[in-house]
Amino acid sequence: MKPRKNTPYLDLFQVIGLKLKKKADESIKELGLNAQQGKIIGYIYDNQETGLIQRDLADRFHLRGASITGLLQVLEQKGFIERKIPVNNERQKNIYVLPKAVDLIEDFNESFQQVEDEIIQVLSEEEKQILKELLIKINERL
């Protein structure tokens, strides 16, 4: 068996991603949700007037259909979202946030901003701009 070849960029992206997820989860756990659920609620809130459906969320968050179904079921059971069948299309369900979730969105955003601020505080303004440009470039390539 050949030894594993080092992939420093991939390893760094993975470690950073896991650390970010952990910090974000910790920042909103007192609200009874994890970071992914908070981001999904925020996205639904921002886009619910567009006729948002489950497939839109799966595409945006790069999740399989079964995974997004499970997430939405949990959010629905906790009273954060609702899914309604529109009059003009009985084959899909549009997704909306409920007042309970709207009350938390500002708290999510504040928590996520604090995590981001903590992470980038070690960078100069110039480094922050360079990092942002590089991350956008990498994201567009994927």
Short mmCIF file of N, CA and C in Angstrom, two decimals:
data_model
loop_
_atom_site.label_atom_id
_atom_site.label_comp_id
_atom_site.label_asym_id
_atom_site.label_seq_id
_atom_site.Cartn_x
_atom_site.Cartn_y
_atom_site.Cartn_z
N MET A 1 0.84 -1.18 0.00
CA MET A 1 0.00 0.00 0.00
C MET A 1 0.89 1.25 0.00
N LYS A 2 0.57 2.18 -0.90
CA LYS A 2 1.34 3.41 -0.99
C LYS A 2 0.94 4.36 0.14
N PRO A 3 1.92 5.08 0.69
CA PRO A 3 1.56 6.06 1.72
C PRO A 3 0.71 7.18 1.12
N ARG A 4 -0.13 7.72 1.95
CA ARG A 4 -1.02 8.80 1.50
C ARG A 4 -0.20 10.03 1.15
N LYS A 5 -0.49 10.57 0.00
CA LYS A 5 0.19 11.78 -0.45
C LYS A 5 -0.40 12.99 0.30
N ASN A 6 0.46 13.87 0.77
CA ASN A 6 0.00 15.06 1.48
C ASN A 6 -0.78 15.98 0.54
N THR A 7 -1.87 16.47 1.02
CA THR A 7 -2.66 17.47 0.30
C THR A 7 -2.87 18.63 1.26
N PRO A 8 -1.85 19.48 1.41
CA PRO A 8 -1.93 20.52 2.46
C PRO A 8 -3.11 21.47 2.31
N TYR A 9 -3.46 21.85 1.10
CA TYR A 9 -4.59 22.77 0.94
C TYR A 9 -5.89 22.10 1.33
N LEU A 10 -6.08 20.91 0.82
CA LEU A 10 -7.31 20.18 1.14
C LEU A 10 -7.41 19.92 2.63
N ASP A 11 -6.29 19.51 3.24
CA ASP A 11 -6.29 19.27 4.68
C ASP A 11 -6.62 20.54 5.46
N LEU A 12 -6.03 21.66 5.05
CA LEU A 12 -6.31 22.93 5.72
C LEU A 12 -7.76 23.35 5.55
N PHE A 13 -8.30 23.22 4.34
CA PHE A 13 -9.70 23.56 4.13
C PHE A 13 -10.60 22.71 5.02
N GLN A 14 -10.29 21.42 5.11
CA GLN A 14 -11.11 20.52 5.92
C GLN A 14 -11.03 20.89 7.41
N VAL A 15 -9.84 21.10 7.91
CA VAL A 15 -9.67 21.44 9.33
C VAL A 15 -10.33 22.78 9.63
N ILE A 16 -10.11 23.76 8.79
CA ILE A 16 -10.72 25.08 8.99
C ILE A 16 -12.24 24.95 8.95
N GLY A 17 -12.76 24.19 7.99
CA GLY A 17 -14.21 24.00 7.90
C GLY A 17 -14.79 23.37 9.15
N LEU A 18 -14.12 22.36 9.68
CA LEU A 18 -14.60 21.70 10.90
C LEU A 18 -14.55 22.65 12.09
N LYS A 19 -13.46 23.43 12.20
CA LYS A 19 -13.35 24.39 13.30
C LYS A 19 -14.42 25.48 13.19
N LEU A 20 -14.66 25.96 11.98
CA LEU A 20 -15.69 26.98 11.77
C LEU A 20 -17.06 26.45 12.16
N LYS A 21 -17.36 25.22 11.73
CA LYS A 21 -18.65 24.61 12.07
C LYS A 21 -18.81 24.50 13.58
N LYS A 22 -17.75 24.06 14.26
CA LYS A 22 -17.81 23.91 15.71
C LYS A 22 -18.05 25.26 16.39
N LYS A 23 -17.31 26.29 15.99
CA LYS A 23 -17.48 27.62 16.58
C LYS A 23 -18.89 28.15 16.32
N ALA A 24 -19.36 27.99 15.09
CA ALA A 24 -20.70 28.48 14.75
C ALA A 24 -21.77 27.72 15.52
N ASP A 25 -21.62 26.39 15.63
CA ASP A 25 -22.58 25.59 16.40
C ASP A 25 -22.62 26.05 17.86
N GLU A 26 -21.43 26.26 18.44
CA GLU A 26 -21.36 26.69 19.83
C GLU A 26 -21.99 28.07 20.02
N SER A 27 -21.85 28.93 19.01
CA SER A 27 -22.35 30.29 19.16
C SER A 27 -23.87 30.36 19.20
N ILE A 28 -24.57 29.38 18.64
CA ILE A 28 -26.04 29.46 18.67
C ILE A 28 -26.70 28.27 19.37
N LYS A 29 -25.91 27.42 20.02
CA LYS A 29 -26.54 26.25 20.65
C LYS A 29 -27.55 26.62 21.72
N GLU A 30 -27.35 27.77 22.37
CA GLU A 30 -28.31 28.21 23.39
C GLU A 30 -29.67 28.52 22.79
N LEU A 31 -29.71 28.71 21.46
CA LEU A 31 -30.98 28.97 20.79
C LEU A 31 -31.68 27.66 20.40
N GLY A 32 -31.04 26.53 20.70
CA GLY A 32 -31.65 25.23 20.44
C GLY A 32 -31.46 24.73 19.02
N LEU A 33 -30.51 25.31 18.29
CA LEU A 33 -30.26 24.91 16.91
C LEU A 33 -28.76 24.81 16.66
N ASN A 34 -28.40 24.20 15.51
CA ASN A 34 -27.00 24.23 15.11
C ASN A 34 -26.83 25.27 14.01
N ALA A 35 -25.58 25.52 13.64
CA ALA A 35 -25.29 26.57 12.66
C ALA A 35 -25.97 26.32 11.32
N GLN A 36 -25.97 25.08 10.86
CA GLN A 36 -26.59 24.78 9.57
C GLN A 36 -28.08 25.10 9.61
N GLN A 37 -28.75 24.72 10.69
CA GLN A 37 -30.17 25.02 10.82
C GLN A 37 -30.40 26.53 10.85
N GLY A 38 -29.53 27.26 11.56
CA GLY A 38 -29.65 28.71 11.61
C GLY A 38 -29.47 29.34 10.25
N LYS A 39 -28.47 28.86 9.49
CA LYS A 39 -28.23 29.40 8.15
C LYS A 39 -29.42 29.10 7.23
N ILE A 40 -29.99 27.91 7.35
CA ILE A 40 -31.14 27.53 6.52
C ILE A 40 -32.34 28.40 6.86
N ILE A 41 -32.60 28.63 8.14
CA ILE A 41 -33.72 29.49 8.52
C ILE A 41 -33.51 30.89 7.95
N GLY A 42 -32.30 31.42 8.06
CA GLY A 42 -32.01 32.75 7.52
C GLY A 42 -32.21 32.81 6.03
N TYR A 43 -31.79 31.76 5.33
CA TYR A 43 -31.95 31.73 3.87
C TYR A 43 -33.43 31.66 3.50
N ILE A 44 -34.18 30.85 4.22
CA ILE A 44 -35.63 30.77 3.96
C ILE A 44 -36.27 32.13 4.17
N TYR A 45 -35.93 32.77 5.26
CA TYR A 45 -36.49 34.09 5.56
C TYR A 45 -36.20 35.09 4.44
N ASP A 46 -34.95 35.10 3.97
CA ASP A 46 -34.55 36.04 2.93
C ASP A 46 -35.17 35.74 1.56
N ASN A 47 -35.59 34.49 1.33
CA ASN A 47 -36.04 34.08 0.00
C ASN A 47 -37.45 33.51 -0.04
N GLN A 48 -38.19 33.57 1.03
CA GLN A 48 -39.50 32.91 1.08
C GLN A 48 -40.52 33.51 0.12
N GLU A 49 -40.33 34.75 -0.27
CA GLU A 49 -41.28 35.39 -1.19
C GLU A 49 -41.07 34.96 -2.64
N THR A 50 -40.03 34.18 -2.89
CA THR A 50 -39.73 33.75 -4.26
C THR A 50 -40.34 32.39 -4.60
N GLY A 51 -41.14 31.83 -3.68
CA GLY A 51 -41.68 30.50 -3.92
C GLY A 51 -40.65 29.41 -3.63
N LEU A 52 -39.88 29.61 -2.59
CA LEU A 52 -38.79 28.71 -2.21
C LEU A 52 -39.30 27.30 -1.97
N ILE A 53 -38.61 26.32 -2.56
CA ILE A 53 -38.97 24.92 -2.37
C ILE A 53 -37.74 24.16 -1.86
N GLN A 54 -37.97 22.93 -1.46
CA GLN A 54 -36.93 22.08 -0.88
C GLN A 54 -35.72 21.94 -1.80
N ARG A 55 -35.94 21.77 -3.07
CA ARG A 55 -34.83 21.60 -4.02
C ARG A 55 -33.92 22.83 -4.04
N ASP A 56 -34.51 24.02 -3.89
CA ASP A 56 -33.72 25.25 -3.83
C ASP A 56 -32.74 25.21 -2.66
N LEU A 57 -33.22 24.74 -1.52
CA LEU A 57 -32.36 24.64 -0.33
C LEU A 57 -31.28 23.58 -0.52
N ALA A 58 -31.66 22.46 -1.10
CA ALA A 58 -30.68 21.39 -1.34
C ALA A 58 -29.57 21.90 -2.25
N ASP A 59 -29.93 22.64 -3.29
CA ASP A 59 -28.92 23.20 -4.20
C ASP A 59 -28.05 24.24 -3.50
N ARG A 60 -28.67 25.14 -2.76
CA ARG A 60 -27.92 26.23 -2.12
C ARG A 60 -26.94 25.71 -1.07
N PHE A 61 -27.35 24.69 -0.31
CA PHE A 61 -26.53 24.18 0.79
C PHE A 61 -25.79 22.89 0.44
N HIS A 62 -25.87 22.50 -0.83
CA HIS A 62 -25.15 21.32 -1.33
C HIS A 62 -25.47 20.07 -0.51
N LEU A 63 -26.77 19.83 -0.34
CA LEU A 63 -27.24 18.67 0.42
C LEU A 63 -28.08 17.77 -0.47
N ARG A 64 -28.07 16.48 -0.14
CA ARG A 64 -28.92 15.53 -0.85
C ARG A 64 -30.37 15.72 -0.40
N GLY A 65 -31.26 15.26 -1.22
CA GLY A 65 -32.69 15.41 -0.94
C GLY A 65 -33.09 14.87 0.42
N ALA A 66 -32.59 13.67 0.76
CA ALA A 66 -32.96 13.06 2.04
C ALA A 66 -32.44 13.88 3.22
N SER A 67 -31.25 14.45 3.08
CA SER A 67 -30.67 15.26 4.17
C SER A 67 -31.48 16.52 4.40
N ILE A 68 -31.87 17.20 3.32
CA ILE A 68 -32.63 18.43 3.49
C ILE A 68 -34.03 18.11 4.00
N THR A 69 -34.59 16.97 3.60
CA THR A 69 -35.90 16.56 4.11
C THR A 69 -35.84 16.40 5.62
N GLY A 70 -34.82 15.72 6.11
CA GLY A 70 -34.67 15.53 7.56
C GLY A 70 -34.51 16.84 8.30
N LEU A 71 -33.69 17.74 7.75
CA LEU A 71 -33.49 19.05 8.38
C LEU A 71 -34.79 19.84 8.45
N LEU A 72 -35.53 19.84 7.35
CA LEU A 72 -36.79 20.58 7.32
C LEU A 72 -37.82 19.98 8.27
N GLN A 73 -37.83 18.66 8.37
CA GLN A 73 -38.78 18.02 9.30
C GLN A 73 -38.50 18.44 10.74
N VAL A 74 -37.22 18.50 11.11
CA VAL A 74 -36.84 18.92 12.46
C VAL A 74 -37.26 20.38 12.69
N LEU A 75 -36.97 21.24 11.73
CA LEU A 75 -37.32 22.66 11.87
C LEU A 75 -38.83 22.85 11.94
N GLU A 76 -39.55 22.02 11.19
CA GLU A 76 -41.02 22.09 11.21
C GLU A 76 -41.55 21.62 12.57
N GLN A 77 -41.00 20.51 13.08
CA GLN A 77 -41.43 19.98 14.39
C GLN A 77 -41.15 20.96 15.52
N LYS A 78 -40.06 21.72 15.40
CA LYS A 78 -39.70 22.70 16.43
C LYS A 78 -40.47 24.01 16.28
N GLY A 79 -41.28 24.12 15.23
CA GLY A 79 -42.11 25.29 15.04
C GLY A 79 -41.40 26.49 14.43
N PHE A 80 -40.30 26.24 13.69
CA PHE A 80 -39.56 27.33 13.07
C PHE A 80 -39.99 27.61 11.64
N ILE A 81 -40.46 26.58 10.94
CA ILE A 81 -40.87 26.75 9.54
C ILE A 81 -42.19 26.03 9.31
N GLU A 82 -42.77 26.34 8.15
CA GLU A 82 -43.94 25.59 7.69
C GLU A 82 -43.81 25.40 6.19
N ARG A 83 -44.39 24.32 5.71
CA ARG A 83 -44.41 24.06 4.28
C ARG A 83 -45.87 24.06 3.83
N LYS A 84 -46.15 24.86 2.79
CA LYS A 84 -47.52 25.00 2.29
C LYS A 84 -47.57 24.64 0.81
N ILE A 85 -48.64 23.99 0.42
CA ILE A 85 -48.86 23.67 -0.99
C ILE A 85 -49.54 24.88 -1.63
N PRO A 86 -48.89 25.49 -2.65
CA PRO A 86 -49.51 26.64 -3.30
C PRO A 86 -50.71 26.24 -4.15
N VAL A 87 -51.62 27.15 -4.35
CA VAL A 87 -52.84 26.90 -5.11
C VAL A 87 -52.52 26.51 -6.55
N ASN A 88 -51.48 27.13 -7.13
CA ASN A 88 -51.20 26.91 -8.55
C ASN A 88 -50.32 25.70 -8.85
N ASN A 89 -49.84 24.98 -7.81
CA ASN A 89 -48.98 23.82 -8.06
C ASN A 89 -49.06 22.86 -6.87
N GLU A 90 -49.87 21.84 -7.02
CA GLU A 90 -50.08 20.90 -5.91
C GLU A 90 -48.95 19.90 -5.75
N ARG A 91 -47.95 19.93 -6.65
CA ARG A 91 -46.86 18.97 -6.58
C ARG A 91 -45.67 19.47 -5.77
N GLN A 92 -45.70 20.69 -5.32
CA GLN A 92 -44.57 21.21 -4.55
C GLN A 92 -45.08 21.88 -3.28
N LYS A 93 -44.17 22.07 -2.34
CA LYS A 93 -44.49 22.79 -1.11
C LYS A 93 -43.54 23.96 -0.97
N ASN A 94 -44.10 25.14 -0.82
CA ASN A 94 -43.29 26.32 -0.56
C ASN A 94 -42.96 26.37 0.93
N ILE A 95 -41.80 26.92 1.24
CA ILE A 95 -41.31 26.91 2.62
C ILE A 95 -41.28 28.35 3.15
N TYR A 96 -41.77 28.51 4.39
CA TYR A 96 -41.84 29.81 5.03
C TYR A 96 -41.36 29.71 6.48
N VAL A 97 -40.82 30.79 7.00
CA VAL A 97 -40.46 30.82 8.42
C VAL A 97 -41.67 31.27 9.22
N LEU A 98 -41.76 30.77 10.43
CA LEU A 98 -42.82 31.15 11.35
C LEU A 98 -42.30 32.23 12.30
N PRO A 99 -43.19 32.96 12.98
CA PRO A 99 -42.76 34.05 13.87
C PRO A 99 -41.69 33.64 14.89
N LYS A 100 -41.76 32.42 15.38
CA LYS A 100 -40.76 31.93 16.34
C LYS A 100 -39.35 32.01 15.75
N ALA A 101 -39.21 31.70 14.47
CA ALA A 101 -37.90 31.76 13.81
C ALA A 101 -37.49 33.18 13.52
N VAL A 102 -38.44 34.01 13.10
CA VAL A 102 -38.14 35.41 12.78
C VAL A 102 -37.53 36.10 14.00
N ASP A 103 -38.03 35.77 15.18
CA ASP A 103 -37.51 36.36 16.41
C ASP A 103 -36.05 35.99 16.65
N LEU A 104 -35.60 34.85 16.13
CA LEU A 104 -34.23 34.38 16.36
C LEU A 104 -33.24 34.80 15.28
N ILE A 105 -33.72 35.22 14.12
CA ILE A 105 -32.84 35.50 12.99
C ILE A 105 -31.79 36.56 13.34
N GLU A 106 -32.20 37.60 14.02
CA GLU A 106 -31.23 38.63 14.41
C GLU A 106 -30.17 38.06 15.34
N ASP A 107 -30.58 37.16 16.25
CA ASP A 107 -29.62 36.51 17.15
C ASP A 107 -28.64 35.63 16.37
N PHE A 108 -29.16 34.88 15.36
CA PHE A 108 -28.28 34.06 14.50
C PHE A 108 -27.23 34.94 13.84
N ASN A 109 -27.72 35.99 13.20
CA ASN A 109 -26.81 36.86 12.45
C ASN A 109 -25.75 37.47 13.35
N GLU A 110 -26.15 37.89 14.53
CA GLU A 110 -25.20 38.47 15.48
C GLU A 110 -24.17 37.42 15.92
N SER A 111 -24.62 36.20 16.20
CA SER A 111 -23.70 35.14 16.60
C SER A 111 -22.72 34.80 15.50
N PHE A 112 -23.23 34.67 14.27
CA PHE A 112 -22.35 34.34 13.14
C PHE A 112 -21.35 35.46 12.88
N GLN A 113 -21.79 36.71 13.03
CA GLN A 113 -20.89 37.85 12.83
C GLN A 113 -19.79 37.85 13.88
N GLN A 114 -20.14 37.52 15.11
CA GLN A 114 -19.12 37.45 16.17
C GLN A 114 -18.08 36.38 15.87
N VAL A 115 -18.52 35.22 15.39
CA VAL A 115 -17.59 34.15 15.02
C VAL A 115 -16.67 34.63 13.91
N GLU A 116 -17.25 35.24 12.87
CA GLU A 116 -16.44 35.72 11.76
C GLU A 116 -15.44 36.78 12.22
N ASP A 117 -15.89 37.72 13.04
CA ASP A 117 -15.00 38.77 13.54
C ASP A 117 -13.84 38.17 14.33
N GLU A 118 -14.14 37.18 15.16
CA GLU A 118 -13.10 36.53 15.96
C GLU A 118 -12.07 35.83 15.07
N ILE A 119 -12.53 35.22 14.01
CA ILE A 119 -11.65 34.47 13.12
C ILE A 119 -10.70 35.40 12.36
N ILE A 120 -11.23 36.50 11.85
CA ILE A 120 -10.40 37.35 10.99
C ILE A 120 -9.69 38.48 11.73
N GLN A 121 -9.86 38.55 13.04
CA GLN A 121 -9.23 39.64 13.79
C GLN A 121 -7.71 39.62 13.73
N VAL A 122 -7.11 38.47 13.41
CA VAL A 122 -5.65 38.38 13.32
C VAL A 122 -5.11 38.91 12.00
N LEU A 123 -6.01 39.27 11.08
CA LEU A 123 -5.60 39.74 9.76
C LEU A 123 -5.64 41.25 9.67
N SER A 124 -4.73 41.80 8.88
CA SER A 124 -4.78 43.23 8.58
C SER A 124 -5.93 43.46 7.59
N GLU A 125 -6.29 44.72 7.38
CA GLU A 125 -7.36 45.04 6.42
C GLU A 125 -6.98 44.54 5.02
N GLU A 126 -5.74 44.71 4.66
CA GLU A 126 -5.28 44.25 3.34
C GLU A 126 -5.36 42.73 3.24
N GLU A 127 -4.97 42.02 4.29
CA GLU A 127 -5.04 40.55 4.29
C GLU A 127 -6.49 40.07 4.22
N LYS A 128 -7.38 40.78 4.91
CA LYS A 128 -8.81 40.42 4.85
C LYS A 128 -9.33 40.52 3.43
N GLN A 129 -8.96 41.59 2.74
CA GLN A 129 -9.41 41.79 1.36
C GLN A 129 -8.84 40.71 0.45
N ILE A 130 -7.57 40.41 0.61
CA ILE A 130 -6.92 39.37 -0.20
C ILE A 130 -7.57 38.02 0.06
N LEU A 131 -7.80 37.70 1.34
CA LEU A 131 -8.44 36.42 1.69
C LEU A 131 -9.81 36.33 1.04
N LYS A 132 -10.58 37.39 1.14
CA LYS A 132 -11.93 37.40 0.56
C LYS A 132 -11.87 37.16 -0.95
N GLU A 133 -10.96 37.85 -1.62
CA GLU A 133 -10.83 37.68 -3.07
C GLU A 133 -10.41 36.26 -3.44
N LEU A 134 -9.48 35.70 -2.67
CA LEU A 134 -9.04 34.33 -2.95
C LEU A 134 -10.15 33.32 -2.70
N LEU A 135 -10.89 33.49 -1.62
CA LEU A 135 -11.97 32.56 -1.32
C LEU A 135 -13.08 32.64 -2.38
N ILE A 136 -13.38 33.84 -2.84
CA ILE A 136 -14.38 33.99 -3.92
C ILE A 136 -13.88 33.28 -5.17
N LYS A 137 -12.63 33.46 -5.50
CA LYS A 137 -12.05 32.82 -6.69
C LYS A 137 -12.13 31.29 -6.58
N ILE A 138 -11.77 30.77 -5.42
CA ILE A 138 -11.82 29.31 -5.21
C ILE A 138 -13.26 28.82 -5.27
N ASN A 139 -14.17 29.54 -4.62
CA ASN A 139 -15.58 29.14 -4.62
C ASN A 139 -16.16 29.12 -6.04
N GLU A 140 -15.82 30.11 -6.84
CA GLU A 140 -16.32 30.15 -8.22
C GLU A 140 -15.79 28.99 -9.04
N ARG A 141 -14.63 28.50 -8.70
CA ARG A 141 -14.00 27.40 -9.44
C ARG A 141 -14.64 26.05 -9.13
N LEU A 142 -15.23 25.93 -7.95
CA LEU A 142 -15.82 24.64 -7.52
C LEU A 142 -17.16 24.37 -8.16
#
